[in-house]
Amino acid sequence: MKTNKNFNNLVPNYLFAEIAKRTNNFLKENPDKSVIKLGIGDVTLPLAPIVVEAMKKGADDLAKKESFKGYPDYEGYEFLRQAISDYYKSFGVDVPADEVFVSDGAKSDCGNIGDIFSADNTVLVTDPVYPVYVDSNIMAGRKIIYAASNQKNGFAAMPDENVKADIIYLCSPNNPTGSAYTYDQLKEWVDYANKNNAIILYDAAYEAFITEDLPRSIYAIEGAKSCAIEFCSLSKTAGFTGTRCGYTIIPKQLERDGENLYALWYRRQATKFNGVSWPVQCAAAAVFSQEGQKQIKENIAYYQENAKIISSALDELGIYYTGGKNSPYIWLKCPDNMGSWEFFDFLLNEANVVGTPGEGFGKNGEGYFRLTSFGDRENTIEAVRRIKELLKK
Ligand SMILES: *Cc1c(COP(=O)(O)O)cnc(C)c1O
């Protein structure tokens, strides 16, 4: 018996454990202080009422012989895939229902998609990066190269003609930097991928946070259907982080190396995945109803207002940042050239506010810091007041 030695190449991720450790130590030594967490990467508002209603009704269906459901279709129920297709149509993007796979979330799909690709592909990720893209490919033994996101390119890495990549992960609006690609920028990536016979794996988990005229989907870009797979999720859009539902789109025309990628993924899912439960698919469909959209947008607007409160303060302080506008994340340059962890300790000790050190997301995160808008309003306002008080010159 031999284990997968690629696991030895994983870099231990101490980020959130270290944050918890330092926060708890501080609280132990300063029991009278109230610490506000602006590092939360999880939603905090409850599910929309219409979504809960649909989930309850779905559960009732399972209680009766006439409406009981067993195994669902591998690719998800037709009514949900059609609702997703109509949702894309609402912002002008054509995604047929039969190119949609419903899943238990984008994290698993982003990682599992590697099953359909050979181990000897070169994977390109932007740095800083959502760790799932890196670790899942290290587990598979793939070579990983990095495209730098930095202040010079507004934390939106662009393709380099001299670099050869086979698989490209893009996340826009980005976690952790909050930056979002423009139509022209995404077109450059699509052109690069088509020219180099590469595949773009596009993570659109934060598309619902876009407020400006920016692409909500890679398929808003001409040429994307011959080079891109898109992942999306109801986690951040509709508070499904605990409920679990996402979807992956593979255009039927997408082929590489003589194979149809839709067919490969269908076979993979049919082998290793037995679908999403009936109550959850009912709840997901409710998200895409007219009333569902209205209700989930209220929650998103709440987070967006928090983001605005944070970014306005940074504007006042003259601190460089990306995100906040089209993203729940605000990615800022640590003041006075402090390191990420140095600023973490400074903010914790002097303002009793916790955020996420940027270097936890990659080399280019050194000297940067992530704040999130997923907290509640009162705490966000108070944290921002303390930050302003601490950093004003
Ligand atoms: C939160 C998040 C997701 C969503 O993952 P789920 O498994 O659907 O909860 C996907 N991609 C990124 C970059 C995220 O931050």
mmCIF file of N, CA, C and O and ligand atoms in Angstrom, residues 41 104-108 110 130 133 171 175 203 205-206 232-236 240-241 244-246 329, ligand 1:
data_model
loop_
_atom_site.group_PDB
_atom_site.id
_atom_site.type_symbol
_atom_site.label_atom_id
_atom_site.label_comp_id
_atom_site.label_asym_id
_atom_site.label_seq_id
_atom_site.Cartn_x
_atom_site.Cartn_y
_atom_site.Cartn_z
ATOM 1 N N GLY A 41 -15.040 35.016 6.307
ATOM 2 C CA GLY A 41 -15.189 34.637 4.902
ATOM 3 C C GLY A 41 -16.477 33.872 4.677
ATOM 4 O O GLY A 41 -16.632 33.201 3.660
ATOM 5 N N ASP A 104 -23.091 20.228 -5.278
ATOM 6 C CA ASP A 104 -23.152 20.611 -3.865
ATOM 7 C C ASP A 104 -22.271 21.811 -3.566
ATOM 8 O O ASP A 104 -22.040 22.145 -2.414
ATOM 9 N N GLY A 105 -21.739 22.459 -4.588
ATOM 10 C CA GLY A 105 -20.977 23.675 -4.342
ATOM 11 C C GLY A 105 -19.821 23.844 -5.300
ATOM 12 O O GLY A 105 -19.405 22.890 -5.979
ATOM 13 N N ALA A 106 -19.297 25.059 -5.342
ATOM 14 C CA ALA A 106 -18.231 25.370 -6.302
ATOM 15 C C ALA A 106 -16.870 24.866 -5.836
ATOM 16 O O ALA A 106 -16.003 24.560 -6.652
ATOM 17 N N LYS A 107 -16.673 24.776 -4.524
ATOM 18 C CA LYS A 107 -15.369 24.328 -4.038
ATOM 19 C C LYS A 107 -15.093 22.903 -4.502
ATOM 20 O O LYS A 107 -14.014 22.610 -5.035
ATOM 21 N N SER A 108 -16.065 22.023 -4.326
ATOM 22 C CA SER A 108 -15.852 20.637 -4.757
ATOM 23 C C SER A 108 -15.657 20.550 -6.270
ATOM 24 O O SER A 108 -14.764 19.854 -6.750
ATOM 25 N N CYS A 110 -14.558 22.895 -8.386
ATOM 26 C CA CYS A 110 -13.251 23.482 -8.745
ATOM 27 C C CYS A 110 -12.126 22.490 -8.505
ATOM 28 O O CYS A 110 -11.131 22.477 -9.230
ATOM 29 N N TYR A 130 -7.172 31.887 -4.240
ATOM 30 C CA TYR A 130 -8.051 31.037 -3.420
ATOM 31 C C TYR A 130 -7.344 29.674 -3.322
ATOM 32 O O TYR A 130 -7.078 29.044 -4.353
ATOM 33 N N TYR A 133 -7.605 26.062 -5.591
ATOM 34 C CA TYR A 133 -7.056 25.824 -6.932
ATOM 35 C C TYR A 133 -5.657 25.231 -6.840
ATOM 36 O O TYR A 133 -5.276 24.358 -7.618
ATOM 37 N N CYS A 171 -10.680 33.907 -11.115
ATOM 38 C CA CYS A 171 -11.771 34.150 -10.168
ATOM 39 C C CYS A 171 -12.091 35.635 -10.221
ATOM 40 O O CYS A 171 -11.250 36.457 -9.892
ATOM 41 N N ASN A 175 -11.591 36.487 -4.958
ATOM 42 C CA ASN A 175 -11.301 36.239 -3.551
ATOM 43 C C ASN A 175 -9.819 35.861 -3.535
ATOM 44 O O ASN A 175 -9.469 34.884 -4.202
ATOM 45 N N ASP A 203 -14.194 30.922 -12.008
ATOM 46 C CA ASP A 203 -14.958 30.893 -10.761
ATOM 47 C C ASP A 203 -15.733 32.203 -10.618
ATOM 48 O O ASP A 203 -15.141 33.262 -10.394
ATOM 49 N N ALA A 205 -18.131 32.828 -8.352
ATOM 50 C CA ALA A 205 -18.864 32.739 -7.079
ATOM 51 C C ALA A 205 -19.373 34.090 -6.565
ATOM 52 O O ALA A 205 -20.342 34.131 -5.810
ATOM 53 N N TYR A 206 -18.719 35.180 -6.979
ATOM 54 C CA TYR A 206 -19.102 36.503 -6.468
ATOM 55 C C TYR A 206 -19.780 37.380 -7.512
ATOM 56 O O TYR A 206 -19.885 38.596 -7.332
ATOM 57 N N CYS A 232 -20.127 28.287 -10.451
ATOM 58 C CA CYS A 232 -20.786 29.309 -9.651
ATOM 59 C C CYS A 232 -21.458 28.628 -8.467
ATOM 60 O O CYS A 232 -21.482 27.388 -8.380
ATOM 61 N N SER A 233 -21.959 29.421 -7.562
ATOM 62 C CA SER A 233 -22.430 28.870 -6.304
ATOM 63 C C SER A 233 -23.492 29.766 -5.716
ATOM 64 O O SER A 233 -23.490 30.975 -5.942
ATOM 65 N N LEU A 234 -24.398 29.179 -4.948
ATOM 66 C CA LEU A 234 -25.381 29.993 -4.236
ATOM 67 C C LEU A 234 -24.882 30.369 -2.843
ATOM 68 O O LEU A 234 -25.590 31.013 -2.079
ATOM 69 N N SER A 235 -23.650 29.971 -2.531
ATOM 70 C CA SER A 235 -23.117 30.200 -1.186
ATOM 71 C C SER A 235 -23.103 31.664 -0.792
ATOM 72 O O SER A 235 -23.645 32.053 0.236
ATOM 73 N N LYS A 236 -22.455 32.494 -1.602
ATOM 74 C CA LYS A 236 -22.337 33.906 -1.260
ATOM 75 C C LYS A 236 -23.529 34.686 -1.813
ATOM 76 O O LYS A 236 -23.968 35.665 -1.238
ATOM 77 N N PHE A 240 -26.042 30.175 0.939
ATOM 78 C CA PHE A 240 -26.091 28.704 0.928
ATOM 79 C C PHE A 240 -24.810 28.042 1.426
ATOM 80 O O PHE A 240 -24.574 26.867 1.138
ATOM 81 N N THR A 241 -23.956 28.758 2.167
ATOM 82 C CA THR A 241 -22.686 28.138 2.572
ATOM 83 C C THR A 241 -22.910 26.860 3.384
ATOM 84 O O THR A 241 -22.153 25.910 3.271
ATOM 85 N N ARG A 244 -25.539 24.230 0.846
ATOM 86 C CA ARG A 244 -24.773 23.579 -0.215
ATOM 87 C C ARG A 244 -25.521 23.434 -1.543
ATOM 88 O O ARG A 244 -26.312 22.513 -1.736
ATOM 89 N N CYS A 245 -25.257 24.333 -2.447
ATOM 90 C CA CYS A 245 -25.685 24.148 -3.834
ATOM 91 C C CYS A 245 -24.892 25.082 -4.748
ATOM 92 O O CYS A 245 -24.730 26.262 -4.446
ATOM 93 N N GLY A 246 -24.395 24.522 -5.808
ATOM 94 C CA GLY A 246 -23.672 25.305 -6.805
ATOM 95 C C GLY A 246 -23.952 24.748 -8.181
ATOM 96 O O GLY A 246 -24.794 23.855 -8.336
ATOM 97 N N TYR A 329 -15.209 41.754 -0.542
ATOM 98 C CA TYR A 329 -13.860 41.848 0.024
ATOM 99 C C TYR A 329 -13.207 43.186 -0.265
ATOM 100 O O TYR A 329 -13.366 43.741 -1.355
HETATM 101 C C1 LIG B 1 -16.877 30.933 -1.193
HETATM 102 C C2 LIG B 1 -16.224 30.609 -2.490
HETATM 103 C C3 LIG B 1 -16.744 29.626 -3.327
HETATM 104 C C4 LIG B 1 -18.015 28.894 -2.970
HETATM 105 O O1 LIG B 1 -17.741 27.607 -2.609
HETATM 106 P P1 LIG B 1 -18.944 26.654 -2.202
HETATM 107 O O2 LIG B 1 -18.298 25.311 -2.162
HETATM 108 O O3 LIG B 1 -19.954 26.743 -3.288
HETATM 109 O O4 LIG B 1 -19.465 27.095 -0.884
HETATM 110 C C5 LIG B 1 -16.119 29.374 -4.527
HETATM 111 N N1 LIG B 1 -15.018 30.062 -4.902
HETATM 112 C C6 LIG B 1 -14.493 31.009 -4.133
HETATM 113 C C7 LIG B 1 -13.306 31.757 -4.603
HETATM 114 C C8 LIG B 1 -15.068 31.312 -2.894
HETATM 115 O O5 LIG B 1 -14.524 32.252 -2.122
#
